[in-house]
mmCIF file of C-alpha atoms in Angstrom:
data_model
loop_
_atom_site.group_PDB
_atom_site.id
_atom_site.type_symbol
_atom_site.label_atom_id
_atom_site.label_comp_id
_atom_site.label_asym_id
_atom_site.label_seq_id
_atom_site.Cartn_x
_atom_site.Cartn_y
_atom_site.Cartn_z
ATOM 1 C CA UNK A 381 140.789 200.555 171.157
ATOM 2 C CA UNK A 382 138.969 202.876 169.153
ATOM 3 C CA UNK A 383 140.137 200.634 165.812
ATOM 4 C CA UNK A 384 138.598 197.458 167.587
ATOM 5 C CA UNK A 385 135.217 199.484 168.653
ATOM 6 C CA UNK A 386 134.932 200.866 164.898
ATOM 7 C CA UNK A 387 135.267 197.098 163.706
ATOM 8 C CA UNK A 388 132.695 195.696 165.944
ATOM 9 C CA UNK A 389 130.360 198.818 164.561
ATOM 10 C CA UNK A 390 130.881 197.890 160.980
ATOM 11 C CA UNK A 391 130.669 193.893 161.724
ATOM 12 C CA UNK A 392 127.411 194.284 163.419
ATOM 13 C CA UNK A 393 126.110 197.124 160.958
ATOM 14 C CA UNK A 394 126.966 194.523 157.992
ATOM 15 C CA UNK A 395 124.824 191.634 160.065
ATOM 16 C CA UNK A 396 122.084 193.854 160.518
ATOM 17 C CA UNK A 397 121.845 194.908 157.109
ATOM 18 C CA UNK A 398 121.547 191.453 155.850
ATOM 19 C CA UNK A 399 118.935 190.683 158.560
ATOM 20 C CA UNK A 400 117.184 193.947 157.588
ATOM 21 C CA UNK A 401 117.257 193.291 153.465
ATOM 22 C CA UNK A 402 115.888 189.790 154.168
ATOM 23 C CA UNK A 403 113.202 190.884 155.978
ATOM 24 C CA UNK A 404 112.168 193.686 153.798
ATOM 25 C CA UNK A 405 112.172 191.247 150.811
ATOM 26 C CA UNK A 406 109.493 189.136 152.338
ATOM 27 C CA UNK A 407 107.044 191.882 152.114
ATOM 28 C CA UNK A 408 107.969 195.691 151.151
ATOM 29 C CA UNK A 409 105.566 198.360 150.849
ATOM 30 C CA UNK A 410 105.819 201.012 148.008
ATOM 31 C CA UNK A 411 107.718 203.985 148.600
ATOM 32 C CA UNK A 412 105.680 206.584 150.479
ATOM 33 C CA UNK A 413 106.422 209.118 147.496
ATOM 34 C CA UNK A 414 104.221 206.611 145.384
ATOM 35 C CA UNK A 415 101.321 207.424 147.564
ATOM 36 C CA UNK A 416 101.391 211.015 147.186
ATOM 37 C CA UNK A 417 102.918 212.235 150.469
ATOM 38 C CA UNK A 418 106.326 213.085 151.764
ATOM 39 C CA UNK A 419 108.370 210.683 153.323
ATOM 40 C CA UNK A 420 108.806 211.867 156.996
ATOM 41 C CA UNK A 421 112.072 212.110 158.143
ATOM 42 C CA UNK A 422 113.959 209.042 159.528
ATOM 43 C CA UNK A 423 114.537 208.845 163.245
ATOM 44 C CA UNK A 424 117.798 209.543 164.527
ATOM 45 C CA UNK A 425 118.570 207.204 166.923
ATOM 46 C CA UNK A 426 121.919 208.934 167.735
ATOM 47 C CA UNK A 427 122.056 210.522 171.066
ATOM 48 C CA UNK A 428 120.278 213.460 171.457
ATOM 49 C CA UNK A 429 122.898 215.953 172.694
ATOM 50 C CA UNK A 430 125.543 214.992 170.279
ATOM 51 C CA UNK A 431 127.060 215.803 167.283
ATOM 52 C CA UNK A 432 123.570 216.248 165.599
ATOM 53 C CA UNK A 433 122.199 218.612 167.588
ATOM 54 C CA UNK A 434 120.350 221.560 166.222
ATOM 55 C CA UNK A 435 122.605 224.166 164.544
ATOM 56 C CA UNK A 436 122.414 227.837 163.400
ATOM 57 C CA UNK A 437 119.706 228.265 160.556
ATOM 58 C CA UNK A 438 117.993 231.794 161.175
ATOM 59 C CA UNK A 439 119.918 234.716 162.170
ATOM 60 C CA UNK A 440 118.316 237.040 164.362
ATOM 61 C CA UNK A 441 119.924 240.790 163.896
ATOM 62 C CA UNK A 442 123.643 240.474 162.905
ATOM 63 C CA UNK A 443 123.794 237.797 166.069
ATOM 64 C CA UNK A 444 123.878 234.023 164.333
ATOM 65 C CA UNK A 445 121.259 232.515 167.068
ATOM 66 C CA UNK A 446 118.950 229.857 165.490
ATOM 67 C CA UNK A 447 115.066 229.817 166.406
ATOM 68 C CA UNK A 448 113.093 226.775 166.761
ATOM 69 C CA UNK A 449 110.505 225.502 168.804
ATOM 70 C CA UNK A 450 107.125 223.324 169.365
ATOM 71 C CA UNK A 451 103.490 223.603 169.815
ATOM 72 C CA UNK A 452 101.101 221.055 171.328
ATOM 73 C CA UNK A 453 97.404 221.412 172.705
ATOM 74 C CA UNK A 454 95.369 218.292 174.145
ATOM 75 C CA UNK A 455 91.663 217.868 174.433
ATOM 76 C CA UNK A 456 91.060 214.850 176.281
ATOM 77 C CA UNK A 457 88.834 212.997 178.536
ATOM 78 C CA UNK A 458 89.597 210.989 181.837
ATOM 79 C CA UNK A 459 87.469 208.532 183.770
ATOM 80 C CA UNK A 460 88.952 207.114 187.007
ATOM 81 C CA UNK A 461 86.915 204.347 189.008
ATOM 82 C CA UNK A 462 88.002 204.418 192.683
ATOM 83 C CA UNK A 463 87.153 201.168 194.242
ATOM 84 C CA UNK A 464 88.451 201.700 197.725
ATOM 85 C CA UNK A 465 85.542 202.274 200.613
ATOM 86 C CA UNK A 466 84.621 206.063 201.173
ATOM 87 C CA UNK A 467 86.047 207.158 198.064
ATOM 88 C CA UNK A 468 84.764 208.047 194.686
ATOM 89 C CA UNK A 469 84.734 207.973 191.146
ATOM 90 C CA UNK A 470 85.933 210.803 189.219
ATOM 91 C CA UNK A 471 85.507 212.014 185.241
ATOM 92 C CA UNK A 472 87.644 214.800 184.270
ATOM 93 C CA UNK A 473 87.482 217.054 181.017
ATOM 94 C CA UNK A 474 91.161 218.901 180.373
ATOM 95 C CA UNK A 475 92.674 220.886 177.813
ATOM 96 C CA UNK A 476 96.545 221.739 178.330
ATOM 97 C CA UNK A 477 99.259 222.793 176.081
ATOM 98 C CA UNK A 478 102.623 224.227 175.720
ATOM 99 C CA UNK A 479 104.035 226.532 173.411
ATOM 100 C CA UNK A 480 108.280 226.373 173.242
ATOM 101 C CA UNK A 481 110.789 228.925 171.959
ATOM 102 C CA UNK A 482 114.169 227.904 171.829
ATOM 103 C CA UNK A 483 116.954 230.260 170.816
ATOM 104 C CA UNK A 484 120.524 228.402 170.357
ATOM 105 C CA UNK A 485 123.938 230.470 169.765
ATOM 106 C CA UNK A 486 126.725 228.554 168.101
ATOM 107 C CA UNK A 487 129.931 229.416 167.327
ATOM 108 C CA UNK A 488 133.350 227.048 166.213
ATOM 109 C CA UNK A 489 137.022 227.956 166.635
ATOM 110 C CA UNK A 490 140.302 226.111 166.242
ATOM 111 C CA UNK A 491 138.248 222.339 166.093
ATOM 112 C CA UNK A 492 136.066 223.160 169.027
ATOM 113 C CA UNK A 493 132.893 224.497 169.282
ATOM 114 C CA UNK A 494 130.838 226.366 171.747
ATOM 115 C CA UNK A 495 126.687 226.515 172.323
ATOM 116 C CA UNK A 496 124.147 228.082 174.508
ATOM 117 C CA UNK A 497 120.309 227.114 174.425
ATOM 118 C CA UNK A 498 117.382 228.617 176.715
ATOM 119 C CA UNK A 499 114.050 227.286 175.825
ATOM 120 C CA UNK A 500 110.895 229.380 177.375
ATOM 121 C CA UNK A 501 107.328 228.068 177.770
ATOM 122 C CA UNK A 502 104.011 229.403 177.471
ATOM 123 C CA UNK A 503 100.859 227.428 178.840
ATOM 124 C CA UNK A 504 97.575 227.055 177.346
ATOM 125 C CA UNK A 505 95.916 227.100 180.804
ATOM 126 C CA UNK A 506 98.317 229.839 181.943
ATOM 127 C CA UNK A 507 96.419 230.964 184.941
ATOM 128 C CA UNK A 508 96.841 227.550 186.794
ATOM 129 C CA UNK A 509 100.024 226.022 185.252
ATOM 130 C CA UNK A 510 102.036 229.384 185.819
ATOM 131 C CA UNK A 511 101.812 229.037 189.903
ATOM 132 C CA UNK A 512 103.296 225.272 189.788
ATOM 133 C CA UNK A 513 105.693 224.856 186.479
ATOM 134 C CA UNK A 514 108.860 226.044 185.601
ATOM 135 C CA UNK A 515 108.729 228.936 182.497
ATOM 136 C CA UNK A 516 112.177 227.645 181.233
ATOM 137 C CA UNK A 517 113.069 224.177 180.101
ATOM 138 C CA UNK A 518 116.502 224.141 178.735
ATOM 139 C CA UNK A 519 119.114 226.512 179.914
ATOM 140 C CA UNK A 520 122.934 225.495 179.111
ATOM 141 C CA UNK A 521 126.300 225.776 177.607
ATOM 142 C CA UNK A 522 128.065 223.080 175.793
ATOM 143 C CA UNK A 523 131.675 223.120 175.203
ATOM 144 C CA UNK A 524 133.744 220.549 173.069
ATOM 145 C CA UNK A 525 134.900 218.767 169.497
ATOM 146 C CA UNK A 526 132.760 216.197 167.604
ATOM 147 C CA UNK A 527 134.235 213.723 170.211
ATOM 148 C CA UNK A 528 133.686 214.918 173.484
ATOM 149 C CA UNK A 529 131.731 217.721 175.197
ATOM 150 C CA UNK A 530 131.090 219.078 178.216
ATOM 151 C CA UNK A 531 127.081 220.619 179.345
ATOM 152 C CA UNK A 532 126.216 222.629 182.567
ATOM 153 C CA UNK A 533 122.989 224.269 182.996
ATOM 154 C CA UNK A 534 119.687 223.023 182.978
ATOM 155 C CA UNK A 535 118.500 220.110 180.661
ATOM 156 C CA UNK A 536 117.213 216.596 180.637
ATOM 157 C CA UNK A 537 119.929 213.948 180.151
ATOM 158 C CA UNK A 538 119.667 210.976 177.698
ATOM 159 C CA UNK A 539 116.092 209.038 177.544
ATOM 160 C CA UNK A 540 116.921 205.264 178.406
ATOM 161 C CA UNK A 541 113.687 203.784 179.065
ATOM 162 C CA UNK A 542 111.384 204.239 176.386
ATOM 163 C CA UNK A 543 107.585 204.757 177.151
ATOM 164 C CA UNK A 544 106.166 204.845 173.422
ATOM 165 C CA UNK A 545 104.315 207.576 171.692
ATOM 166 C CA UNK A 546 101.106 207.567 173.867
ATOM 167 C CA UNK A 547 102.591 207.735 177.137
ATOM 168 C CA UNK A 548 103.891 211.597 177.305
ATOM 169 C CA UNK A 549 104.804 213.974 179.845
ATOM 170 C CA UNK A 550 101.988 215.595 181.920
ATOM 171 C CA UNK A 551 99.240 213.387 180.375
ATOM 172 C CA UNK A 552 96.375 211.029 181.293
ATOM 173 C CA UNK A 553 98.047 207.995 180.077
ATOM 174 C CA UNK A 554 101.458 209.142 182.450
ATOM 175 C CA UNK A 555 99.200 209.403 185.338
ATOM 176 C CA UNK A 556 97.474 206.303 184.888
ATOM 177 C CA UNK A 557 95.019 204.573 187.679
ATOM 178 C CA UNK A 558 94.491 206.519 190.875
ATOM 179 C CA UNK A 559 96.917 205.395 193.445
ATOM 180 C CA UNK A 560 99.131 203.259 191.356
ATOM 181 C CA UNK A 561 102.899 203.559 191.341
ATOM 182 C CA UNK A 562 104.480 205.570 188.801
ATOM 183 C CA UNK A 563 106.494 204.176 185.828
ATOM 184 C CA UNK A 564 110.428 204.248 187.114
ATOM 185 C CA UNK A 565 112.380 205.142 183.775
ATOM 186 C CA UNK A 566 115.603 206.109 185.255
ATOM 187 C CA UNK A 567 114.547 209.987 185.771
ATOM 188 C CA UNK A 568 115.633 210.555 189.561
ATOM 189 C CA UNK A 569 118.273 212.197 187.908
ATOM 190 C CA UNK A 570 117.467 212.964 184.552
ATOM 191 C CA UNK A 571 117.104 216.588 185.016
ATOM 192 C CA UNK A 572 114.712 219.905 184.834
ATOM 193 C CA UNK A 573 114.982 220.108 188.313
ATOM 194 C CA UNK A 574 113.777 223.035 190.085
ATOM 195 C CA UNK A 575 116.514 224.456 191.675
ATOM 196 C CA UNK A 576 119.473 222.171 191.212
ATOM 197 C CA UNK A 577 121.864 222.173 188.238
ATOM 198 C CA UNK A 578 123.306 220.100 186.130
ATOM 199 C CA UNK A 579 126.557 218.842 184.746
ATOM 200 C CA UNK A 580 127.003 216.344 181.871
ATOM 201 C CA UNK A 581 129.990 214.748 179.769
ATOM 202 C CA UNK A 582 129.500 213.166 176.825
ATOM 203 C CA UNK A 583 132.358 210.864 174.858
ATOM 204 C CA UNK A 584 132.024 209.493 171.259
ATOM 205 C CA UNK A 585 134.378 206.593 170.534
ATOM 206 C CA UNK A 586 132.703 206.028 167.245
ATOM 207 C CA UNK A 587 129.698 206.588 165.316
ATOM 208 C CA UNK A 588 128.022 203.805 166.709
ATOM 209 C CA UNK A 589 128.861 204.441 170.413
ATOM 210 C CA UNK A 590 128.179 207.308 172.826
ATOM 211 C CA UNK A 591 128.819 207.987 176.486
ATOM 212 C CA UNK A 592 126.807 210.106 178.793
ATOM 213 C CA UNK A 593 128.148 210.792 182.682
ATOM 214 C CA UNK A 594 125.909 213.253 183.801
ATOM 215 C CA UNK A 595 125.161 214.427 187.225
ATOM 216 C CA UNK A 596 122.596 216.726 189.448
ATOM 217 C CA UNK A 597 124.185 219.056 192.378
ATOM 218 C CA UNK A 598 122.434 221.871 194.413
ATOM 219 C CA UNK A 599 119.725 222.405 196.429
ATOM 220 C CA UNK A 600 116.464 221.250 196.367
ATOM 221 C CA UNK A 601 113.330 221.710 198.518
ATOM 222 C CA UNK A 602 115.757 222.759 201.295
ATOM 223 C CA UNK A 603 117.931 219.552 200.631
ATOM 224 C CA UNK A 604 121.135 219.355 199.019
ATOM 225 C CA UNK A 605 121.160 217.109 195.956
ATOM 226 C CA UNK A 606 124.308 214.928 194.527
ATOM 227 C CA UNK A 607 123.524 212.593 192.215
ATOM 228 C CA UNK A 608 125.038 210.613 189.345
ATOM 229 C CA UNK A 609 123.764 209.254 185.982
ATOM 230 C CA UNK A 610 126.199 207.207 183.492
ATOM 231 C CA UNK A 611 124.488 205.951 180.295
ATOM 232 C CA UNK A 612 126.074 203.900 177.600
ATOM 233 C CA UNK A 613 124.042 204.066 174.127
ATOM 234 C CA UNK A 614 125.400 201.343 171.638
ATOM 235 C CA UNK A 615 123.489 201.704 168.362
ATOM 236 C CA UNK A 616 124.947 199.978 165.094
ATOM 237 C CA UNK A 617 122.781 200.308 162.251
ATOM 238 C CA UNK A 618 119.163 199.863 163.020
ATOM 239 C CA UNK A 619 119.777 198.417 166.202
ATOM 240 C CA UNK A 620 119.691 200.689 169.644
ATOM 241 C CA UNK A 621 121.055 198.827 173.027
ATOM 242 C CA UNK A 622 121.235 201.701 175.590
ATOM 243 C CA UNK A 623 121.531 201.303 179.602
ATOM 244 C CA UNK A 624 122.183 203.320 182.626
ATOM 245 C CA UNK A 625 122.786 203.902 186.335
ATOM 246 C CA UNK A 626 121.650 206.696 188.343
ATOM 247 C CA UNK A 627 122.588 207.318 192.192
ATOM 248 C CA UNK A 628 120.907 209.925 193.716
ATOM 249 C CA UNK A 629 121.485 211.379 197.724
ATOM 250 C CA UNK A 630 118.705 214.227 198.983
ATOM 251 C CA UNK A 631 120.564 215.445 202.506
ATOM 252 C CA UNK A 632 119.533 218.074 205.039
ATOM 253 C CA UNK A 633 120.997 221.410 205.249
ATOM 254 C CA UNK A 634 120.506 222.114 208.657
ATOM 255 C CA UNK A 635 121.578 219.760 211.622
ATOM 256 C CA UNK A 636 117.600 219.757 213.071
ATOM 257 C CA UNK A 637 116.368 217.950 210.098
ATOM 258 C CA UNK A 638 116.790 214.421 209.808
ATOM 259 C CA UNK A 639 115.258 214.047 206.577
ATOM 260 C CA UNK A 640 117.473 212.131 204.205
ATOM 261 C CA UNK A 641 116.591 210.195 200.936
ATOM 262 C CA UNK A 642 118.844 208.083 199.105
ATOM 263 C CA UNK A 643 117.887 206.662 195.491
ATOM 264 C CA UNK A 644 119.622 204.213 193.094
ATOM 265 C CA UNK A 645 118.325 202.251 190.013
ATOM 266 C CA UNK A 646 119.092 201.003 186.364
ATOM 267 C CA UNK A 647 117.387 200.650 183.585
ATOM 268 C CA UNK A 648 118.278 199.274 179.757
ATOM 269 C CA UNK A 649 116.447 199.363 176.425
ATOM 270 C CA UNK A 650 116.591 197.408 173.442
ATOM 271 C CA UNK A 651 115.339 198.946 170.058
ATOM 272 C CA UNK A 652 115.284 197.303 166.615
ATOM 273 C CA UNK A 653 114.101 199.554 163.281
ATOM 274 C CA UNK A 654 112.698 197.374 160.809
ATOM 275 C CA UNK A 655 111.176 198.703 157.290
ATOM 276 C CA UNK A 656 108.111 200.788 158.696
ATOM 277 C CA UNK A 657 108.138 199.307 162.048
ATOM 278 C CA UNK A 658 110.197 199.939 165.489
ATOM 279 C CA UNK A 659 109.807 197.753 168.211
ATOM 280 C CA UNK A 660 111.176 197.932 171.510
ATOM 281 C CA UNK A 661 111.464 196.307 175.108
ATOM 282 C CA UNK A 662 112.576 198.178 178.416
ATOM 283 C CA UNK A 663 113.419 197.038 182.074
ATOM 284 C CA UNK A 664 114.143 199.496 184.922
ATOM 285 C CA UNK A 665 114.631 198.789 188.957
ATOM 286 C CA UNK A 666 114.986 201.240 191.691
ATOM 287 C CA UNK A 667 115.629 201.310 195.309
ATOM 288 C CA UNK A 668 114.658 204.151 197.460
ATOM 289 C CA UNK A 669 115.500 204.550 201.126
ATOM 290 C CA UNK A 670 113.709 207.107 203.386
ATOM 291 C CA UNK A 671 114.889 208.280 206.779
ATOM 292 C CA UNK A 672 112.396 210.490 208.171
ATOM 293 C CA UNK A 673 112.466 213.512 210.475
ATOM 294 C CA UNK A 674 113.047 211.691 213.822
ATOM 295 C CA UNK A 675 116.220 210.034 211.788
ATOM 296 C CA UNK A 676 114.084 206.626 211.389
ATOM 297 C CA UNK A 677 113.262 204.912 208.523
ATOM 298 C CA UNK A 678 110.221 206.006 207.215
ATOM 299 C CA UNK A 679 108.731 202.023 206.374
ATOM 300 C CA UNK A 680 106.264 203.378 204.297
ATOM 301 C CA UNK A 681 108.248 205.744 201.495
ATOM 302 C CA UNK A 682 111.320 202.827 201.641
ATOM 303 C CA UNK A 683 110.645 200.622 198.742
ATOM 304 C CA UNK A 684 111.865 198.306 195.712
ATOM 305 C CA UNK A 685 110.210 199.366 192.282
ATOM 306 C CA UNK A 686 110.756 197.763 189.311
ATOM 307 C CA UNK A 687 109.198 198.601 185.859
ATOM 308 C CA UNK A 688 108.683 196.472 182.356
ATOM 309 C CA UNK A 689 107.198 197.043 179.102
ATOM 310 C CA UNK A 690 107.665 197.364 175.320
ATOM 311 C CA UNK A 691 106.179 199.583 172.475
ATOM 312 C CA UNK A 692 105.687 199.396 168.644
ATOM 313 C CA UNK A 693 105.766 202.212 166.166
ATOM 314 C CA UNK A 694 104.205 201.078 162.557
ATOM 315 C CA UNK A 695 105.267 203.976 160.255
ATOM 316 C CA UNK A 696 103.681 204.029 156.568
ATOM 317 C CA UNK A 697 104.178 207.842 155.707
ATOM 318 C CA UNK A 698 101.476 209.812 156.290
ATOM 319 C CA UNK A 699 100.782 208.060 159.606
ATOM 320 C CA UNK A 700 101.866 206.037 162.473
ATOM 321 C CA UNK A 701 100.178 203.592 164.702
ATOM 322 C CA UNK A 702 101.585 203.487 168.257
ATOM 323 C CA UNK A 703 101.148 200.574 170.821
ATOM 324 C CA UNK A 704 102.606 200.316 173.980
ATOM 325 C CA UNK A 705 102.277 198.360 177.306
ATOM 326 C CA UNK A 706 103.812 199.023 180.698
ATOM 327 C CA UNK A 707 104.016 197.131 184.007
ATOM 328 C CA UNK A 708 105.128 198.325 187.256
ATOM 329 C CA UNK A 709 105.445 196.720 190.891
ATOM 330 C CA UNK A 710 106.559 198.613 193.885
ATOM 331 C CA UNK A 711 107.083 196.682 197.194
ATOM 332 C CA UNK A 712 107.218 198.680 200.730
ATOM 333 C CA UNK A 713 108.789 197.718 204.189
ATOM 334 C CA UNK A 714 105.526 197.534 205.281
ATOM 335 C CA UNK A 715 105.124 194.655 202.834
ATOM 336 C CA UNK A 716 102.734 196.186 201.058
ATOM 337 C CA UNK A 717 102.895 195.627 197.187
ATOM 338 C CA UNK A 718 101.349 197.705 194.586
ATOM 339 C CA UNK A 719 100.978 197.106 191.010
ATOM 340 C CA UNK A 720 100.491 199.219 187.884
ATOM 341 C CA UNK A 721 99.814 198.167 184.605
ATOM 342 C CA UNK A 722 99.649 200.815 182.043
ATOM 343 C CA UNK A 723 98.761 200.612 178.269
ATOM 344 C CA UNK A 724 98.023 202.590 175.332
ATOM 345 C CA UNK A 725 97.069 202.534 171.358
ATOM 346 C CA UNK A 726 97.591 205.866 169.145
ATOM 347 C CA UNK A 727 97.399 207.068 165.627
ATOM 348 C CA UNK A 728 99.244 209.971 164.606
ATOM 349 C CA UNK A 729 98.420 211.546 161.022
ATOM 350 C CA UNK A 730 100.970 213.898 159.695
ATOM 351 C CA UNK A 731 99.194 216.869 158.095
ATOM 352 C CA UNK A 732 100.408 218.368 154.501
ATOM 353 C CA UNK A 733 102.149 221.432 156.487
ATOM 354 C CA UNK A 734 105.508 220.030 157.293
ATOM 355 C CA UNK A 735 105.949 219.582 161.328
ATOM 356 C CA UNK A 736 102.161 219.477 161.898
ATOM 357 C CA UNK A 737 100.155 216.681 163.293
ATOM 358 C CA UNK A 738 97.509 215.405 165.060
ATOM 359 C CA UNK A 739 97.366 212.124 167.515
ATOM 360 C CA UNK A 740 94.671 210.235 168.700
ATOM 361 C CA UNK A 741 95.693 208.525 172.055
ATOM 362 C CA UNK A 742 93.403 205.970 174.248
ATOM 363 C CA UNK A 743 94.761 204.973 177.270
ATOM 364 C CA UNK A 744 93.671 202.319 179.896
ATOM 365 C CA UNK A 745 95.468 201.715 183.349
ATOM 366 C CA UNK A 746 94.486 199.034 186.089
ATOM 367 C CA UNK A 747 95.920 199.435 189.751
ATOM 368 C CA UNK A 748 96.220 197.081 192.575
ATOM 369 C CA UNK A 749 96.638 198.763 195.943
ATOM 370 C CA UNK A 750 97.308 197.177 199.331
ATOM 371 C CA UNK A 751 96.868 198.689 202.598
ATOM 372 C CA UNK A 752 98.481 196.761 205.750
ATOM 373 C CA UNK A 753 97.570 199.535 208.086
ATOM 374 C CA UNK A 754 94.535 198.383 210.594
ATOM 375 C CA UNK A 755 92.882 195.625 209.607
ATOM 376 C CA UNK A 756 94.483 195.767 206.341
ATOM 377 C CA UNK A 757 92.757 195.529 202.681
ATOM 378 C CA UNK A 758 93.536 195.723 198.803
ATOM 379 C CA UNK A 759 91.504 196.866 196.136
ATOM 380 C CA UNK A 760 91.728 197.986 192.405
ATOM 381 C CA UNK A 761 91.269 201.343 190.686
ATOM 382 C CA UNK A 762 91.088 201.652 186.659
ATOM 383 C CA UNK A 763 91.759 204.847 184.456
ATOM 384 C CA UNK A 764 90.337 205.328 180.862
ATOM 385 C CA UNK A 765 91.157 208.094 178.882
ATOM 386 C CA UNK A 766 91.036 209.477 175.385
ATOM 387 C CA UNK A 767 92.853 212.644 174.073
ATOM 388 C CA UNK A 768 93.286 214.443 170.911
ATOM 389 C CA UNK A 769 96.569 216.272 170.426
ATOM 390 C CA UNK A 770 97.571 219.151 167.779
ATOM 391 C CA UNK A 771 101.062 219.777 167.225
ATOM 392 C CA UNK A 772 103.385 221.519 165.324
ATOM 393 C CA UNK A 773 107.209 221.366 165.544
ATOM 394 C CA UNK A 774 109.274 224.344 163.511
ATOM 395 C CA UNK A 775 113.045 224.216 162.936
#
């Protein structure tokens, strides 16, 4: 089976290389070195936690601990228009940021490796954020070989649905218009839960194929969580096709509590990296069944959701232009159909100091909201946002 997989990868790589060479001959820009700037590191489309993961390079005392991390700070403005009768528009000026310091201990023995990693967070707006957000991101141990490994602790499973460089965690572009359904990107069991832990098994049959079987186990908000999330990543050459499925059941811990939630969904991404341009398309669908405290189906919180979108990154060495559009439709059992369109354009500028960059992002979102309670009504909300991010990644 492994021989067949290798042959498929080799054939796919050869075909894609022929396509890429002919596309590059049409109009290939001058190498970035001729422009007087350093070429950016190539994007690694292999698995985030795979064999190419971070390895020690800085020793602290006599213990071989690798230190790395990143910092980002956003200064932004968001304007939200609320068209519902009796509600108000809002103008929000905000500044936020994070400093993340990671420490990793890594050892090898008899063809196997073991690594343990911890990521600690400091917030720019510490007084407000410290009350609601964890101060730890990753905290896990991993054991295995190059072809497989097992990971236990707190971490993020592989990303499947990619939103582009303009829609990032904890940003106005991610929140979008008021009341719009959130974009679904196979994130119910991806990780970084407040209480529940995680387990993942990774398998690499070949250099162009990776498999992750991740799970969530433990309590969360007085409910027992049991989740499963298998993902397959096929990436021959500059092409990447990644797809996954997830199932999560949240069950009450006491007989007096009847609240139970069952969620399942799937997602897929197709991406190709041309010379200086990377484009991708995403699709995802989720179904959520919600049982209320009386043991009855909550028709407002029981719904089907579909998200589709695409992104493009145009990289020219010293900078990168990002474009993205995503559409989400959610329909509940009250027959309320809500939609949410989220789009952005961004410009990333790499500064001469390695790892230091500036990024300007403009976002726009439009939500259509339906309310069938009472007489029934519908309205449209929108959001405009602009933010400047300074980021510093250090390895």
